Coordinates of C-alpha atoms and ligand atoms in Angstrom, one line a residue:
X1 CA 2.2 -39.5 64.1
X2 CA 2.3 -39.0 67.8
X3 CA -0.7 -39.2 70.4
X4 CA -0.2 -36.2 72.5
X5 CA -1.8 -35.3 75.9
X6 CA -1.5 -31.8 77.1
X7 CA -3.1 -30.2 79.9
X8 CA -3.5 -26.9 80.8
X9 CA -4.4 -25.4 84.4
X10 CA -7.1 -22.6 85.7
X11 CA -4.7 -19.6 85.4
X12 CA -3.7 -21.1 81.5
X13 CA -7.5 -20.5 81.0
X14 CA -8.2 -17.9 83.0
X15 CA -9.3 -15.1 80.5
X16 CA -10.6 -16.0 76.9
X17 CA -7.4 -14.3 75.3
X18 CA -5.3 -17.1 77.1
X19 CA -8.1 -19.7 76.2
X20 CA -7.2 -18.8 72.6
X21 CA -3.7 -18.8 73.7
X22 CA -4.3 -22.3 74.8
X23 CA -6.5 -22.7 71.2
X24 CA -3.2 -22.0 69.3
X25 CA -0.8 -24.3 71.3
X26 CA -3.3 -27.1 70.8
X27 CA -3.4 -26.3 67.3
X28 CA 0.3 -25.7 66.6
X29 CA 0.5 -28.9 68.1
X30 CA -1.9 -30.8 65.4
X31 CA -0.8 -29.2 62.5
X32 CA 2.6 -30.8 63.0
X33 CA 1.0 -34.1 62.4
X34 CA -0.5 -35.0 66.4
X35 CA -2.8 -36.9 67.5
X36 CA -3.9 -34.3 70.5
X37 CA -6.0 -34.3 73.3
X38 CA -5.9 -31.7 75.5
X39 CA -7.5 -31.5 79.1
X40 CA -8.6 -28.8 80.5
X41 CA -9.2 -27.2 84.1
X42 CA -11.6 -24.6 85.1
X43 CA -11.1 -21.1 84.7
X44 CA -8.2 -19.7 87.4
X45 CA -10.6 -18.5 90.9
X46 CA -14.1 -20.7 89.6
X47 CA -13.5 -23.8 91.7
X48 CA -13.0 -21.6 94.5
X49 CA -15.7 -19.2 93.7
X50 CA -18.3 -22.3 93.3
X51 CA -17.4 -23.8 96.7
X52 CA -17.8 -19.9 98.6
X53 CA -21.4 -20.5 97.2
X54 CA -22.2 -23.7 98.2
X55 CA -20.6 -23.0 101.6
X56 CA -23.2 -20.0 102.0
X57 CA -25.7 -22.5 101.8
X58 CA -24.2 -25.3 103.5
X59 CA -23.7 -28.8 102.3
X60 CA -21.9 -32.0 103.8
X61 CA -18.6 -33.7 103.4
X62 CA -18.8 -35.9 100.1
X63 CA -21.8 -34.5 99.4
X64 CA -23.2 -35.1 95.3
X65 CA -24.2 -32.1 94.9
X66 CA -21.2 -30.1 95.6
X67 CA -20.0 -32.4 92.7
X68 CA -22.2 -31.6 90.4
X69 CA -21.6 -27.8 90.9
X70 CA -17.8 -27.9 90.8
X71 CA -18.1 -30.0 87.7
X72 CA -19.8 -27.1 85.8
X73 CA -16.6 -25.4 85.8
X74 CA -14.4 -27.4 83.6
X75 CA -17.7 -27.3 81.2
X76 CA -17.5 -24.2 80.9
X77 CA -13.7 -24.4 79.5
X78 CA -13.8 -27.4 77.7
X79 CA -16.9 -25.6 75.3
X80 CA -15.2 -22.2 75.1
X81 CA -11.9 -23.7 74.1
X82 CA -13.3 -26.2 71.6
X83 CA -14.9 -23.0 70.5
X84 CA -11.5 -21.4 70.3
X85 CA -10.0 -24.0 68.6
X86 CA -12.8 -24.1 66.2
X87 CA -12.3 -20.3 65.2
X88 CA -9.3 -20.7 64.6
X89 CA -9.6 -23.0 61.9
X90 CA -9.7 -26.5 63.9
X91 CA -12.1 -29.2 64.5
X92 CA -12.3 -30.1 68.1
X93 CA -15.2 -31.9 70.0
X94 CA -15.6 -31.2 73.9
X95 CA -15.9 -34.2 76.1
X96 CA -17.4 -34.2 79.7
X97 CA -16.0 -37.0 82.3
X98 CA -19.1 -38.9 81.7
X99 CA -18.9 -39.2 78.1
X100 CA -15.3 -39.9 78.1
X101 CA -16.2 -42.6 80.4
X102 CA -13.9 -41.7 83.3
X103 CA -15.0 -44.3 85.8
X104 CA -14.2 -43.6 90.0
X105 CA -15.8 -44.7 92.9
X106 CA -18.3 -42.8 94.8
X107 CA -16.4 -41.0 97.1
X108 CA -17.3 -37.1 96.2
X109 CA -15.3 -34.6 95.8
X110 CA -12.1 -37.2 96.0
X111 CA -12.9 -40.3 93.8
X112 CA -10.4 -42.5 92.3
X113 CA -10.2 -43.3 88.8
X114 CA -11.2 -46.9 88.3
X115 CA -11.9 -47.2 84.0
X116 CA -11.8 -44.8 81.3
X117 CA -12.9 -46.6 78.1
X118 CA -10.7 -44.8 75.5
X119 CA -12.9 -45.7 72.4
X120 CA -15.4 -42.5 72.3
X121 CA -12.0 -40.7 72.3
X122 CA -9.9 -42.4 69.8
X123 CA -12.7 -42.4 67.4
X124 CA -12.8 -38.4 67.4
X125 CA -8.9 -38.5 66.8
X126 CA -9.2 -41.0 63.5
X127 CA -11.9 -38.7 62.7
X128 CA -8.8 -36.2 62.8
X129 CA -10.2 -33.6 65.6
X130 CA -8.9 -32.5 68.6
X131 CA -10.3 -34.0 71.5
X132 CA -11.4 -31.6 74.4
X133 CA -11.6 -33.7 77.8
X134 CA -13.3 -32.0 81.2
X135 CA -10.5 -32.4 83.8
X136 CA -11.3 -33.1 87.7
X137 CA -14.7 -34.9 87.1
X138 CA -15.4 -38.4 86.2
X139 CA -18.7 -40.5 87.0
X140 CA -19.8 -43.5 89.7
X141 CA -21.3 -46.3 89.3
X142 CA -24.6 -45.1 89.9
X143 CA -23.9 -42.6 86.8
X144 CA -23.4 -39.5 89.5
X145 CA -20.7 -37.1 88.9
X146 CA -17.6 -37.3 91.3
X147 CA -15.2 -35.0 91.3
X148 CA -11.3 -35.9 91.6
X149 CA -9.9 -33.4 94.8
X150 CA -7.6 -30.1 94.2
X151 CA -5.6 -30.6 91.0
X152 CA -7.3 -33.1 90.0
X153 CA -7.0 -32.5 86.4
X154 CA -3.3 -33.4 86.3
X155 CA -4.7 -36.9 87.7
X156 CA -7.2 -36.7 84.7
X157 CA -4.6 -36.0 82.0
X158 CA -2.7 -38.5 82.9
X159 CA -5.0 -41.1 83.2
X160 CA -6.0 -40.3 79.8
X161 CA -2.4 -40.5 78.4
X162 CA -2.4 -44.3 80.3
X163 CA -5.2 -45.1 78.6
X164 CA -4.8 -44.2 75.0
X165 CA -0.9 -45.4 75.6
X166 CA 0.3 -41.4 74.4
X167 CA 3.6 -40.8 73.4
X168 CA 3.6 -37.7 75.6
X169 CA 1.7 -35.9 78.5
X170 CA 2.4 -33.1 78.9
X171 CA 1.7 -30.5 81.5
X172 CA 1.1 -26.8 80.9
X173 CA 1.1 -24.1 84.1
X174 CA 2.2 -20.5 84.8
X175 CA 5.5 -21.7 85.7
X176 CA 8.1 -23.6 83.3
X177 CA 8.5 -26.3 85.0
X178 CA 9.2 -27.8 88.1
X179 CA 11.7 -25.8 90.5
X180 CA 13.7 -26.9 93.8
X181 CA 11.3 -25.3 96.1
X182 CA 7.8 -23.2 94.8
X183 CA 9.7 -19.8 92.5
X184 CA 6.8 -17.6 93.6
X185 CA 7.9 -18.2 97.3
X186 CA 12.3 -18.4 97.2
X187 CA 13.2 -16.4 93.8
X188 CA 16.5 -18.3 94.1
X189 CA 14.8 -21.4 93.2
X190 CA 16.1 -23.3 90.3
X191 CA 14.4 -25.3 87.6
X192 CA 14.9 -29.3 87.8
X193 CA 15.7 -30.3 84.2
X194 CA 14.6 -34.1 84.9
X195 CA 13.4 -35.8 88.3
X196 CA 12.6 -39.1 89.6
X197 CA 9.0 -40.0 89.7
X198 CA 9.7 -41.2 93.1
X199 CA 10.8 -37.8 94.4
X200 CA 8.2 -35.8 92.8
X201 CA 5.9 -38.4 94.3
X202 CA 7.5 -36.9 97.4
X203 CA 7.7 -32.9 96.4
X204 CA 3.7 -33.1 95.8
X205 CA 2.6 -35.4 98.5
X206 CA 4.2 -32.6 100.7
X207 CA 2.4 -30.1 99.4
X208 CA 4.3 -28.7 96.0
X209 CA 1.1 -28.6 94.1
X210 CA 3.2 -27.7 90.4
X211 CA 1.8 -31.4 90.4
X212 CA -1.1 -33.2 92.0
X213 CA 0.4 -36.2 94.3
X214 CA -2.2 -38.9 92.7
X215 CA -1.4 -38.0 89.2
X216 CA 2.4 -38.7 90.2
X217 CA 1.3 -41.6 91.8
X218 CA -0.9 -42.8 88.4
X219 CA 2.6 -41.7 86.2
X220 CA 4.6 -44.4 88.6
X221 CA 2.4 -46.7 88.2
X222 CA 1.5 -46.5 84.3
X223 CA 5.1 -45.5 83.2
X224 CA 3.7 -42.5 82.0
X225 CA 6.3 -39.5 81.5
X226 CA 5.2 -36.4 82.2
X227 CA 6.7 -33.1 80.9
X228 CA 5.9 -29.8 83.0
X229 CA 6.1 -26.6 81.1
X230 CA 4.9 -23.4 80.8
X231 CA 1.8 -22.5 79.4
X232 CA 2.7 -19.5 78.1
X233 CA 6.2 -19.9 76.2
X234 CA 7.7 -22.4 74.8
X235 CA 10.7 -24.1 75.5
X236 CA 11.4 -27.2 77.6
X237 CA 10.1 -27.6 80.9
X238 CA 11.2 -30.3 83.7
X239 CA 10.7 -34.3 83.0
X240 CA 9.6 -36.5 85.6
X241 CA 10.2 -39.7 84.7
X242 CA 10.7 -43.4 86.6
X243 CA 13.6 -43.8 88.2
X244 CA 16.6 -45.5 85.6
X245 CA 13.9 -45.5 82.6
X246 CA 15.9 -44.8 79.4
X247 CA 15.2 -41.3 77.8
X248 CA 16.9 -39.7 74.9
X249 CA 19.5 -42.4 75.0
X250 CA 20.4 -41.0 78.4
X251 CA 19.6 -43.2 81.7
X252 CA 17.5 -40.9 84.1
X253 CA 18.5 -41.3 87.9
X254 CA 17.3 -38.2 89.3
X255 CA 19.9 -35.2 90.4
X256 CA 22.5 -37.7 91.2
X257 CA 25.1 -36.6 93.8
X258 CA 22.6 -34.2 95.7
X259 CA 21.7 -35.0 99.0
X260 CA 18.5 -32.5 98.5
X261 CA 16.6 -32.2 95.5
X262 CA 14.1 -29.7 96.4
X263 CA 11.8 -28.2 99.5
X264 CA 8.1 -28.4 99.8
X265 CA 5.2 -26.5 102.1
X266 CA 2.1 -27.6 102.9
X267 CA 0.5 -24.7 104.1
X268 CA -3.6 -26.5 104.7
X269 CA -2.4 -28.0 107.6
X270 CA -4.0 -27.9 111.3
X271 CA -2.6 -29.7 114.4
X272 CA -4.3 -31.4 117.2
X273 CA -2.5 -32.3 120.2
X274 CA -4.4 -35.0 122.6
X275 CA -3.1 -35.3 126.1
X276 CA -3.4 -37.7 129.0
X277 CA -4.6 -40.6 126.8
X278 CA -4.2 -44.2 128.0
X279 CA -1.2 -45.7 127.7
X280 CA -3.1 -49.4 126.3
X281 CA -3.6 -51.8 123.4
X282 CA -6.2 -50.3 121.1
X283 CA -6.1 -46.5 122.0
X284 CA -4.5 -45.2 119.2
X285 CA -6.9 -47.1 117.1
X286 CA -9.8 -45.7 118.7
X287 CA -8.8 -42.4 118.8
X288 CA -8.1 -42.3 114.9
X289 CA -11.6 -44.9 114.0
X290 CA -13.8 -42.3 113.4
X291 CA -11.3 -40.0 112.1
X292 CA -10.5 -42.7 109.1
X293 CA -14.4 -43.4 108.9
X294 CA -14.9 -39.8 108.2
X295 CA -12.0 -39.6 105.3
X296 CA -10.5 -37.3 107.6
X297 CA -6.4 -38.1 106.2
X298 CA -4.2 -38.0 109.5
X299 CA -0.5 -37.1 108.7
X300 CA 2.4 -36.7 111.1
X301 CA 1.3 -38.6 114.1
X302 CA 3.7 -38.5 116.9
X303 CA 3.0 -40.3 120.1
X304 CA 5.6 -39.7 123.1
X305 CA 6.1 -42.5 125.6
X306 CA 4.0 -43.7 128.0
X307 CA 4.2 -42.0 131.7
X308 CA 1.9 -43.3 134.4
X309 CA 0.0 -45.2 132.2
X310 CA -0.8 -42.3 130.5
X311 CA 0.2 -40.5 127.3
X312 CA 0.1 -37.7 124.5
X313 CA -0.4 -37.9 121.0
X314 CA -0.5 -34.9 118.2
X315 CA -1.2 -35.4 114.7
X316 CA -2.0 -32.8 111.4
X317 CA -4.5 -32.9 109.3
X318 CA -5.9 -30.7 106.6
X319 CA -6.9 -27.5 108.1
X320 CA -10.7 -27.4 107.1
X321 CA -11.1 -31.0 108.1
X322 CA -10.0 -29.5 111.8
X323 CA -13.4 -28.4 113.3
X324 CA -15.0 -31.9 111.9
X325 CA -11.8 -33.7 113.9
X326 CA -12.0 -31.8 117.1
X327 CA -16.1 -32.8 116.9
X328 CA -15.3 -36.4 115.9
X329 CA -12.7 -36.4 119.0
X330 CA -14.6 -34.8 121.4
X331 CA -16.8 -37.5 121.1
X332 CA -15.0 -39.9 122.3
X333 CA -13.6 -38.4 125.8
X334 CA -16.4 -40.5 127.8
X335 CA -15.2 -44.1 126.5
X336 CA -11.5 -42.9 125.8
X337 CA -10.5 -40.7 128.5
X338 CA -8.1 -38.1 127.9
X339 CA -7.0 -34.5 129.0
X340 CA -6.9 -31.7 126.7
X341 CA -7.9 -31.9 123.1
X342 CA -5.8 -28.6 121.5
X343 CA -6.3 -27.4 118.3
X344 CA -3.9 -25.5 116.2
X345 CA -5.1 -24.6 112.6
X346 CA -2.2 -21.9 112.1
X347 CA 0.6 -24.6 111.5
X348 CA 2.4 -25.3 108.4
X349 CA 4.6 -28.5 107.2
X350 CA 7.7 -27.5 105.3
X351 CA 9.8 -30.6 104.4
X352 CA 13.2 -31.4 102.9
X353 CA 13.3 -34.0 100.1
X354 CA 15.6 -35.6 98.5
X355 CA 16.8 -39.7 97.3
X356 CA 20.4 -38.7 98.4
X357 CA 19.9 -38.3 102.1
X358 CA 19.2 -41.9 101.9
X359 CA 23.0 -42.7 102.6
X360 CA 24.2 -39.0 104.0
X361 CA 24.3 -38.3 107.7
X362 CA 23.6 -35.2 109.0
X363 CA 20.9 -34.1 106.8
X364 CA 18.4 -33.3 109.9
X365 CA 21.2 -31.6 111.7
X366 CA 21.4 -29.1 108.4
X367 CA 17.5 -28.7 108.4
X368 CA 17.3 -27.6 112.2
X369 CA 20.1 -25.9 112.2
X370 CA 19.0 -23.6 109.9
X371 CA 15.6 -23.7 111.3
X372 CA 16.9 -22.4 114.9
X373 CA 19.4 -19.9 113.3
X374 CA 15.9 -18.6 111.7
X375 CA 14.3 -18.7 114.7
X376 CA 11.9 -21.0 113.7
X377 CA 10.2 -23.1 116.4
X378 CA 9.5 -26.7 114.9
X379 CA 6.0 -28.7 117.1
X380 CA 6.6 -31.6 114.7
X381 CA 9.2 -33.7 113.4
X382 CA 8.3 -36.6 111.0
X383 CA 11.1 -38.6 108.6
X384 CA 11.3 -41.2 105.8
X385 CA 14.1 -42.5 103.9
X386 CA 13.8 -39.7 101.9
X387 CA 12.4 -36.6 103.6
X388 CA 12.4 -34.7 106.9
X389 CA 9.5 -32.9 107.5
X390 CA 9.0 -30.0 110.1
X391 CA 5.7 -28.6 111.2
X392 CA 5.9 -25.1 112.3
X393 CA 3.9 -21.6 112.7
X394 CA 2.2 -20.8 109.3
X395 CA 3.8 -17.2 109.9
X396 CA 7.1 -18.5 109.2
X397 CA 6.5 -20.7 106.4
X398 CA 8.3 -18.9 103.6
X399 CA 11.4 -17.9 105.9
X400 CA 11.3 -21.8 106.1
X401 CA 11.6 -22.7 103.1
X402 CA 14.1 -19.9 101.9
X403 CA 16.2 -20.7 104.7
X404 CA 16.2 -24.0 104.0
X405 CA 16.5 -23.8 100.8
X406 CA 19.7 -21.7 101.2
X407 CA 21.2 -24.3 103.6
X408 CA 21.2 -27.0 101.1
X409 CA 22.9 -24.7 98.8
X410 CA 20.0 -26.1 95.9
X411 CA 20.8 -22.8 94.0
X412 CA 24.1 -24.1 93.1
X413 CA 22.3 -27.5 91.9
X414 CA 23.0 -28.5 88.1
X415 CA 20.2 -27.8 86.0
Ligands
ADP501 P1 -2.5 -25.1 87.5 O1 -3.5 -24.2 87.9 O2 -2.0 -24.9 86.1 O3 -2.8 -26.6 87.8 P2 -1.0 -24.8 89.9 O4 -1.2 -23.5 90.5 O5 -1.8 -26.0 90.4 O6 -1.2 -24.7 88.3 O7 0.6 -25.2 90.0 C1 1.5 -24.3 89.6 C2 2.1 -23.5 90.8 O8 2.8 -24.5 91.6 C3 3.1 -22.5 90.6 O9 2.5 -21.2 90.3 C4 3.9 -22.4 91.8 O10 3.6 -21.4 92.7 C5 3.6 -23.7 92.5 N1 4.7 -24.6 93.0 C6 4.9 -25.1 94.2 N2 6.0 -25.8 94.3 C7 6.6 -25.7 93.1 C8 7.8 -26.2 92.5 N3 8.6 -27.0 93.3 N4 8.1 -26.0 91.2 C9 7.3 -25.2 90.5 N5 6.1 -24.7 90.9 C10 5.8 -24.9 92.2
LIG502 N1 -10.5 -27.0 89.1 C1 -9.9 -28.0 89.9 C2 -9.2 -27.4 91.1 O1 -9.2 -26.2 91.3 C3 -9.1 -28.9 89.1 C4 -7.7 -28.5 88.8 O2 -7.4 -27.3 88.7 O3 -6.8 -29.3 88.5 O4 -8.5 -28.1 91.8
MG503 MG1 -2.8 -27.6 89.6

């Protein structure tokens, strides 16, 4: 008997006839001699619809409360699923973060998982139920609910599968698995059959959201391998897995022999561009102290050299942390000193990934290239081993990424 983890998304719950869609999968699943616990996100459009509300009121950054209303969501599924599941001739118990004991730290509306104490769970299952977990929420030390940031109930499955040890976790979403660039953006996209954990890490920290970053981060970590597939056929989907684990007898390396293994966009992105700054010991570091205070996460950061003691720095940032940044910047022009503090909140990062560029020259040739040819602008250029990243005008984003995309040739990649 296997211990299975399966998770399904807002648009796999998004009506009642796919909640019972997602009833019967669950089911299917347990009648063929499972162990399952499924985790569950709120219906497609209600974390977003919650947050319009509480944004017509007004509320702060990390503030409890807007926890406790986006939390509501996922309660919503996990009761009418274990409903679902129950008409259809299962036994299935809901569970809310709280009860399952997810334990984070207090930092609303993006905690960490610390604990989950597995017991309350793997009783149910010996009982032979099916086990209904919220996703996204967990609870602080001081018993408040936190919630876990977008997608966070990919982090919550697999935490969950970590902690009960599963054989499987396995994650259900509209698409059937994970592509070389988004399939709803370039339709020439092709589905990965297995990737590295290490380059997924990569895809989603750049913005391919088929998979939260954190919960690739948490798979890494925990040796967990996850299976992406489609919520609404069946078939395989795409394995991400640790790089050279063993799997089906077959040793996993990613898509050996490509330079490029897929292309992500990040389209929440702003840019501020700070000019005339002092060219000393401990500027950067102020300018970016109350940014880091604030949880504001600064991302490409370029700095060009010093020129009369003075010089310029941009950076991106999450686009509705922007107006919070300028504020938080602005501040500081009477101690600092600088020129102009420009603000650009119609930018976009698309970024080319891949393990292979490692040892290959004249991958960022291929990515401008094609990016002039388009005539695409680029403000920003960051790289790492193992991805260049450009940002550009949001406008362009999906040219980017389709003519990227073709440059690479990652059509033609084996499957
Ligand atoms: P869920 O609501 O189930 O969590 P998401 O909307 O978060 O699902 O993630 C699935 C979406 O991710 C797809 O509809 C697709 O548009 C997008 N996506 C972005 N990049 C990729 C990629 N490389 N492969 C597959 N899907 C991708
Ligand atoms: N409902 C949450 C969100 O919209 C959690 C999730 O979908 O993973 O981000
Ligand atoms: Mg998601």
């Amino acid at each position: 008997m296997a211990l299975i983890v399966q998770k399904f998304g807002g648009t796999s719950m998004g009506s009642i006839e796919r909640i019972q869609n997602v009833a019967r999968r669950a089911l299917a699943t347990h009648k063929a001699g499972n162990q399952v616990v499924v985790v569950v996100s709120a219906m497609a459009g209600e974390t977003d619809r919650l947050l319009r509300l509480a944004g017509e009121i007004g509320h702060q950054p990390q503030d409890r409360e807007v926890d406790v209303l986006l939390a509501t969501g996922e309660q919503v599924s996990i009761a009418l699923l274990a409903l679902a599941i129950r008409q259809q001739g299962g036994v299935a118990r809901s569970f809310l973060g709280h009860q399952v004991q997810i334990r984070t730290d207090g930092i609303h509306g993006s905690a960490r998982i610390r604990t989950i104490d597995a017991q309350p769970v793997q009783e149910t299952l010996a009982q032979g139920e099916i086990v209904v977990v919220a996703g996204f929420q967990g609870v602080d030390e001081q018993g408040d609910i936190t919630t876990l940031g977008c997608g966070g109930s990919d982090l919550s499955a697999v935490a969950m599968a970590a902690a009960l040890k599963a054989d499987a976790c396995e994650i259900y979403s509209d698409v059937d698995g994970i592509y070389t660039t988004d399939p709803n953006v370039c339709s020439r996209a092709r589905r990965i059959a297995r990737i590295s954990c290490e380059e997924m890490l990569e895809l989603a920290s750049l913005g391919a959201k088929v998979l939260q970053a954190r919960s690739v981060e948490f798979a890494l970590k925990y040796k967990v391998a996850l299976h992406c597939r489609s919520a609404f056929h069946d078939g395989e989907g795409s394995w991400v897995v640790p790089e050279g684990s063993e799997m089906e007898g077959s040793s996993v390396q990613g898509l050996e022999g490509a330079v490029v293994t897929g292309i992500a966009y990040d389209r929440n992105t702003a840019r501020i561009s700070v000019s005339d700054l002092p060219d000393r010991p401990g500027s950067a570091a102020a300018l970016f102290r109350p940014l880091a205070a604030a949880h504001i996460n600064v991302n490409v950061i370029i700095q060009t050299p010093g020129l009369d003691g003075r010089t310029a720095l941009s950076f991106t940032l999450p686009r509705n942390d922007a107006d919070r940044a300028v504020q938080l910047t602005e501040g500081l022009r009477a101690t600092l000193g600088f020129g102009a503090l420009i603000v650009d909140k119609q930018v976009a990062k698309v970024s080319v990934v891949g393990a292979g560029m490692r040892s290959q020259p004249g991958v960022a040739l291929r990515c401008f290239d094609a990016l002039g040819e388009a005539g695409i602008n680029i403000f920003l250029i960051s790289t790492s081993e193992i991805k260049i990243s450009c940002v550009i005008a949001d406008r362009f984003t999906e040219l980017a990424v389709r003519v990227l995309h073709d440059a690479f040739e990652l059509e033609k990649l084996p499957g």
